[in-house]
């Protein structure tokens, strides 16, 4: 279990709080809006109504005691930037800050953020890749070049084993798991047979995924 400071309880912050609650982490939530704080109370360990740009307030929280500090402020970049800078100044171990523009991302990284999340850009990329392909059902980026893709088993692969297909050599892809009936099986081997109604999780470049599926569908 981690100790997490979550600052900003708009829609983005609330989604974070909900997931952290499911993961049973200890969360202290902070927002200047009383209604937001009251609504989040059932999901967090504690919640405070406060201005996160107030240095005296932040110092009172014992910032170094938190494993992660998340700045989820999305509607006031100046407050986000000041909060991020103060957190690092007061000894935050790791600061993750939300960005809503490219220039915001640069300033946050320069002023104390160890990592930024850019929900609008990340969702836009997911939508473009998902809707721009006839085969990709979902994907998770690993780098600018590589990602994990969920794709339906091509007709030419159905009924064959992973070893027989040899997709690593032929297509520069790695099969990581199989998804069927909303269940994922990662316990696979060269002898695992691919079913026609299943999907596979493959790691590689999008152009290699597209090429392999066009060639084998």
mmCIF file of C-alpha atoms in Angstrom:
data_model
loop_
_atom_site.group_PDB
_atom_site.id
_atom_site.type_symbol
_atom_site.label_atom_id
_atom_site.label_comp_id
_atom_site.label_asym_id
_atom_site.label_seq_id
_atom_site.Cartn_x
_atom_site.Cartn_y
_atom_site.Cartn_z
ATOM 1 C CA UNK A 1 0.000 0.000 0.000
ATOM 2 C CA UNK A 2 1.294 3.456 -0.946
ATOM 3 C CA UNK A 3 0.741 6.807 0.715
ATOM 4 C CA UNK A 4 -0.449 9.260 -1.948
ATOM 5 C CA UNK A 5 -1.218 12.976 -1.909
ATOM 6 C CA UNK A 6 -3.835 13.856 -4.534
ATOM 7 C CA UNK A 7 -4.332 17.563 -5.259
ATOM 8 C CA UNK A 8 -7.229 18.579 -7.512
ATOM 9 C CA UNK A 9 -10.569 16.777 -7.409
ATOM 10 C CA UNK A 10 -12.203 17.582 -10.725
ATOM 11 C CA UNK A 11 -13.292 14.760 -13.055
ATOM 12 C CA UNK A 12 -9.706 13.657 -13.674
ATOM 13 C CA UNK A 13 -8.784 13.721 -9.990
ATOM 14 C CA UNK A 14 -11.939 11.867 -9.023
ATOM 15 C CA UNK A 15 -11.213 9.073 -11.508
ATOM 16 C CA UNK A 16 -7.746 8.751 -9.982
ATOM 17 C CA UNK A 17 -9.220 8.629 -6.478
ATOM 18 C CA UNK A 18 -11.693 5.921 -7.495
ATOM 19 C CA UNK A 19 -8.957 3.697 -8.911
ATOM 20 C CA UNK A 20 -6.628 4.254 -5.962
ATOM 21 C CA UNK A 21 -9.521 3.348 -3.674
ATOM 22 C CA UNK A 22 -10.010 0.084 -5.576
ATOM 23 C CA UNK A 23 -6.272 -0.573 -5.175
ATOM 24 C CA UNK A 24 -6.548 0.089 -1.412
ATOM 25 C CA UNK A 25 -3.932 2.835 -1.244
ATOM 26 C CA UNK A 26 -3.910 5.492 1.489
ATOM 27 C CA UNK A 27 -4.905 8.785 -0.145
ATOM 28 C CA UNK A 28 -5.006 12.315 1.236
ATOM 29 C CA UNK A 29 -7.077 14.425 -1.166
ATOM 30 C CA UNK A 30 -6.943 18.229 -1.355
ATOM 31 C CA UNK A 31 -9.095 20.765 -3.204
ATOM 32 C CA UNK A 32 -10.231 24.338 -2.609
ATOM 33 C CA UNK A 33 -13.836 23.400 -3.457
ATOM 34 C CA UNK A 34 -15.818 22.156 -0.458
ATOM 35 C CA UNK A 35 -18.376 20.240 -2.541
ATOM 36 C CA UNK A 36 -15.659 18.303 -4.349
ATOM 37 C CA UNK A 37 -13.984 17.427 -1.062
ATOM 38 C CA UNK A 38 -17.231 16.228 0.505
ATOM 39 C CA UNK A 39 -18.041 14.061 -2.531
ATOM 40 C CA UNK A 40 -14.622 12.405 -2.493
ATOM 41 C CA UNK A 41 -14.554 11.553 1.234
ATOM 42 C CA UNK A 42 -15.971 8.006 0.848
ATOM 43 C CA UNK A 43 -13.153 7.139 -1.566
ATOM 44 C CA UNK A 44 -10.096 8.425 0.304
ATOM 45 C CA UNK A 45 -8.402 8.124 3.673
ATOM 46 C CA UNK A 46 -8.819 11.831 4.365
ATOM 47 C CA UNK A 47 -9.697 14.986 2.430
ATOM 48 C CA UNK A 48 -8.962 18.644 3.130
ATOM 49 C CA UNK A 49 -10.392 21.928 1.846
ATOM 50 C CA UNK A 50 -7.365 24.104 1.158
ATOM 51 C CA UNK A 51 -5.382 26.180 -1.333
ATOM 52 C CA UNK A 52 -2.486 24.037 -2.535
ATOM 53 C CA UNK A 53 -0.452 27.141 -3.462
ATOM 54 C CA UNK A 54 -0.309 28.104 0.203
ATOM 55 C CA UNK A 55 3.217 27.227 1.311
ATOM 56 C CA UNK A 56 2.355 27.037 5.017
ATOM 57 C CA UNK A 57 -0.441 24.567 4.314
ATOM 58 C CA UNK A 58 1.726 22.284 2.183
ATOM 59 C CA UNK A 59 4.526 22.315 4.746
ATOM 60 C CA UNK A 60 2.075 21.164 7.398
ATOM 61 C CA UNK A 61 1.372 17.959 5.432
ATOM 62 C CA UNK A 62 4.861 16.468 5.852
ATOM 63 C CA UNK A 63 5.340 16.152 2.086
ATOM 64 C CA UNK A 64 8.360 13.753 2.243
ATOM 65 C CA UNK A 65 6.144 11.145 3.944
ATOM 66 C CA UNK A 66 4.135 10.567 0.746
ATOM 67 C CA UNK A 67 5.321 7.998 -1.785
ATOM 68 C CA UNK A 68 3.756 9.959 -4.646
ATOM 69 C CA UNK A 69 2.233 13.421 -5.005
ATOM 70 C CA UNK A 70 -0.268 13.810 -7.846
ATOM 71 C CA UNK A 71 -1.183 17.299 -9.065
ATOM 72 C CA UNK A 72 -4.443 16.765 -10.957
ATOM 73 C CA UNK A 73 -5.385 20.432 -11.293
ATOM 74 C CA UNK A 74 -6.688 20.980 -14.810
ATOM 75 C CA UNK A 75 -8.441 24.364 -14.871
ATOM 76 C CA UNK A 76 -5.760 26.657 -13.389
ATOM 77 C CA UNK A 77 -2.281 26.162 -14.805
ATOM 78 C CA UNK A 78 -0.709 28.810 -12.585
ATOM 79 C CA UNK A 79 -1.916 26.963 -9.473
ATOM 80 C CA UNK A 80 -0.739 23.659 -10.917
ATOM 81 C CA UNK A 81 2.719 25.062 -11.623
ATOM 82 C CA UNK A 82 3.061 26.706 -8.203
ATOM 83 C CA UNK A 83 1.842 23.591 -6.415
ATOM 84 C CA UNK A 84 4.253 21.365 -8.335
ATOM 85 C CA UNK A 85 7.187 23.653 -7.564
ATOM 86 C CA UNK A 86 6.328 23.882 -3.860
ATOM 87 C CA UNK A 87 5.933 20.132 -3.508
ATOM 88 C CA UNK A 88 9.429 19.566 -4.831
ATOM 89 C CA UNK A 89 10.797 22.391 -2.692
ATOM 90 C CA UNK A 90 9.330 20.737 0.409
ATOM 91 C CA UNK A 91 10.904 17.368 -0.349
ATOM 92 C CA UNK A 92 8.365 15.431 -2.410
ATOM 93 C CA UNK A 93 9.790 12.061 -3.437
ATOM 94 C CA UNK A 94 7.958 11.869 -6.759
ATOM 95 C CA UNK A 95 5.591 14.388 -8.359
ATOM 96 C CA UNK A 96 3.194 13.547 -11.188
ATOM 97 C CA UNK A 97 1.456 16.591 -12.698
ATOM 98 C CA UNK A 98 -1.350 16.912 -15.217
ATOM 99 C CA UNK A 99 -0.676 18.894 -18.394
ATOM 100 C CA UNK A 100 -3.292 20.176 -20.824
ATOM 101 C CA UNK A 101 -0.930 21.707 -23.412
ATOM 102 C CA UNK A 102 2.553 20.955 -24.721
ATOM 103 C CA UNK A 103 3.935 24.167 -23.237
ATOM 104 C CA UNK A 104 2.391 23.274 -19.862
ATOM 105 C CA UNK A 105 4.174 19.943 -19.943
ATOM 106 C CA UNK A 106 7.533 21.635 -20.532
ATOM 107 C CA UNK A 107 7.065 24.132 -17.694
ATOM 108 C CA UNK A 108 5.895 21.477 -15.246
ATOM 109 C CA UNK A 109 8.934 19.302 -15.948
ATOM 110 C CA UNK A 110 11.236 22.287 -15.529
ATOM 111 C CA UNK A 111 9.617 23.256 -12.239
ATOM 112 C CA UNK A 112 9.667 20.047 -10.270
ATOM 113 C CA UNK A 113 7.452 17.433 -11.927
ATOM 114 C CA UNK A 114 9.133 14.052 -12.247
ATOM 115 C CA UNK A 115 6.470 12.945 -14.698
ATOM 116 C CA UNK A 116 3.531 14.505 -16.533
ATOM 117 C CA UNK A 117 0.275 13.035 -17.764
ATOM 118 C CA UNK A 118 -1.489 14.625 -20.704
ATOM 119 C CA UNK A 119 -4.972 13.017 -20.800
ATOM 120 C CA UNK A 120 -6.283 14.854 -23.869
ATOM 121 C CA UNK A 121 -3.256 13.955 -25.987
ATOM 122 C CA UNK A 122 -3.141 10.375 -24.768
ATOM 123 C CA UNK A 123 -6.841 9.870 -25.476
ATOM 124 C CA UNK A 124 -6.476 11.507 -28.901
ATOM 125 C CA UNK A 125 -3.649 9.119 -29.811
ATOM 126 C CA UNK A 126 -5.646 6.120 -28.601
ATOM 127 C CA UNK A 127 -8.686 7.224 -30.620
ATOM 128 C CA UNK A 128 -6.665 7.859 -33.777
ATOM 129 C CA UNK A 129 -4.883 4.503 -33.626
ATOM 130 C CA UNK A 130 -8.020 2.572 -32.658
ATOM 131 C CA UNK A 131 -10.275 4.183 -35.278
ATOM 132 C CA UNK A 132 -7.607 4.439 -37.967
ATOM 133 C CA UNK A 133 -7.075 0.687 -38.083
ATOM 134 C CA UNK A 134 -9.423 -2.124 -39.084
ATOM 135 C CA UNK A 135 -7.665 -4.568 -36.765
ATOM 136 C CA UNK A 136 -6.539 -2.906 -33.528
ATOM 137 C CA UNK A 137 -9.015 -3.326 -30.656
ATOM 138 C CA UNK A 138 -6.900 -1.628 -27.996
ATOM 139 C CA UNK A 139 -3.323 -0.593 -27.368
ATOM 140 C CA UNK A 140 -0.933 0.469 -24.618
ATOM 141 C CA UNK A 141 2.092 2.586 -25.581
ATOM 142 C CA UNK A 142 5.522 1.497 -24.350
ATOM 143 C CA UNK A 143 7.553 4.181 -26.149
ATOM 144 C CA UNK A 144 7.268 6.462 -29.159
ATOM 145 C CA UNK A 145 7.858 3.438 -31.389
ATOM 146 C CA UNK A 146 6.602 0.367 -29.555
ATOM 147 C CA UNK A 147 3.293 -0.594 -27.938
ATOM 148 C CA UNK A 148 1.226 -3.570 -26.839
ATOM 149 C CA UNK A 149 -1.724 -4.140 -29.174
ATOM 150 C CA UNK A 150 -4.877 -6.185 -28.760
ATOM 151 C CA UNK A 151 -5.854 -7.594 -32.149
ATOM 152 C CA UNK A 152 -8.262 -10.322 -33.314
ATOM 153 C CA UNK A 153 -6.641 -13.605 -34.301
ATOM 154 C CA UNK A 154 -6.196 -13.458 -38.104
ATOM 155 C CA UNK A 155 -7.884 -16.218 -40.087
ATOM 156 C CA UNK A 156 -4.537 -17.598 -41.221
ATOM 157 C CA UNK A 157 -3.397 -17.948 -37.581
ATOM 158 C CA UNK A 158 -6.508 -19.700 -36.256
ATOM 159 C CA UNK A 159 -5.931 -23.320 -35.239
ATOM 160 C CA UNK A 160 -2.145 -22.973 -35.349
ATOM 161 C CA UNK A 161 0.341 -22.909 -32.488
ATOM 162 C CA UNK A 162 2.414 -19.891 -31.538
ATOM 163 C CA UNK A 163 5.588 -21.822 -32.317
ATOM 164 C CA UNK A 164 4.292 -22.829 -35.737
ATOM 165 C CA UNK A 165 3.425 -19.221 -36.617
ATOM 166 C CA UNK A 166 6.880 -17.942 -35.568
ATOM 167 C CA UNK A 167 5.665 -14.329 -35.643
ATOM 168 C CA UNK A 168 8.809 -13.022 -33.932
ATOM 169 C CA UNK A 169 10.986 -14.012 -36.870
ATOM 170 C CA UNK A 170 8.422 -13.429 -39.619
ATOM 171 C CA UNK A 171 6.815 -10.197 -38.404
ATOM 172 C CA UNK A 172 9.076 -8.817 -35.614
ATOM 173 C CA UNK A 173 6.236 -9.209 -33.094
ATOM 174 C CA UNK A 174 6.013 -10.910 -29.698
ATOM 175 C CA UNK A 175 2.786 -12.620 -28.608
ATOM 176 C CA UNK A 176 2.330 -11.887 -24.885
ATOM 177 C CA UNK A 177 -1.097 -13.331 -24.179
ATOM 178 C CA UNK A 178 -4.499 -14.420 -25.429
ATOM 179 C CA UNK A 179 -7.835 -12.782 -24.641
ATOM 180 C CA UNK A 180 -11.092 -14.699 -24.929
ATOM 181 C CA UNK A 181 -14.486 -14.078 -23.291
ATOM 182 C CA UNK A 182 -13.050 -11.047 -21.478
ATOM 183 C CA UNK A 183 -10.370 -13.185 -19.814
ATOM 184 C CA UNK A 184 -6.656 -12.781 -20.474
ATOM 185 C CA UNK A 185 -4.308 -15.784 -20.409
ATOM 186 C CA UNK A 186 -0.624 -14.884 -20.103
ATOM 187 C CA UNK A 187 0.436 -18.479 -19.435
ATOM 188 C CA UNK A 188 1.263 -19.294 -23.035
ATOM 189 C CA UNK A 189 3.977 -21.304 -24.766
ATOM 190 C CA UNK A 190 5.110 -22.287 -28.245
ATOM 191 C CA UNK A 191 2.519 -25.103 -28.102
ATOM 192 C CA UNK A 192 -0.428 -22.776 -27.378
ATOM 193 C CA UNK A 193 -3.086 -22.953 -30.101
ATOM 194 C CA UNK A 194 -4.814 -19.748 -31.227
ATOM 195 C CA UNK A 195 -8.608 -19.943 -31.472
ATOM 196 C CA UNK A 196 -10.503 -18.171 -34.248
ATOM 197 C CA UNK A 197 -12.769 -16.240 -31.874
ATOM 198 C CA UNK A 198 -9.969 -14.960 -29.624
ATOM 199 C CA UNK A 199 -7.706 -11.922 -29.600
ATOM 200 C CA UNK A 200 -3.979 -11.777 -29.030
ATOM 201 C CA UNK A 201 -1.816 -9.276 -27.194
ATOM 202 C CA UNK A 202 1.242 -8.513 -29.278
ATOM 203 C CA UNK A 203 4.190 -6.204 -28.610
ATOM 204 C CA UNK A 204 5.856 -4.411 -31.480
ATOM 205 C CA UNK A 205 5.617 -1.489 -33.873
ATOM 206 C CA UNK A 206 2.283 -0.492 -35.374
ATOM 207 C CA UNK A 207 3.547 -0.839 -38.930
ATOM 208 C CA UNK A 208 4.602 -4.449 -38.210
ATOM 209 C CA UNK A 209 1.224 -5.205 -36.627
ATOM 210 C CA UNK A 210 -0.645 -3.719 -39.622
ATOM 211 C CA UNK A 211 1.555 -5.599 -42.092
ATOM 212 C CA UNK A 212 1.141 -8.936 -40.301
ATOM 213 C CA UNK A 213 -2.639 -8.635 -40.072
ATOM 214 C CA UNK A 214 -3.109 -7.520 -43.683
ATOM 215 C CA UNK A 215 -0.955 -10.405 -44.861
ATOM 216 C CA UNK A 216 -2.701 -13.079 -42.775
ATOM 217 C CA UNK A 217 -6.362 -11.964 -42.644
#
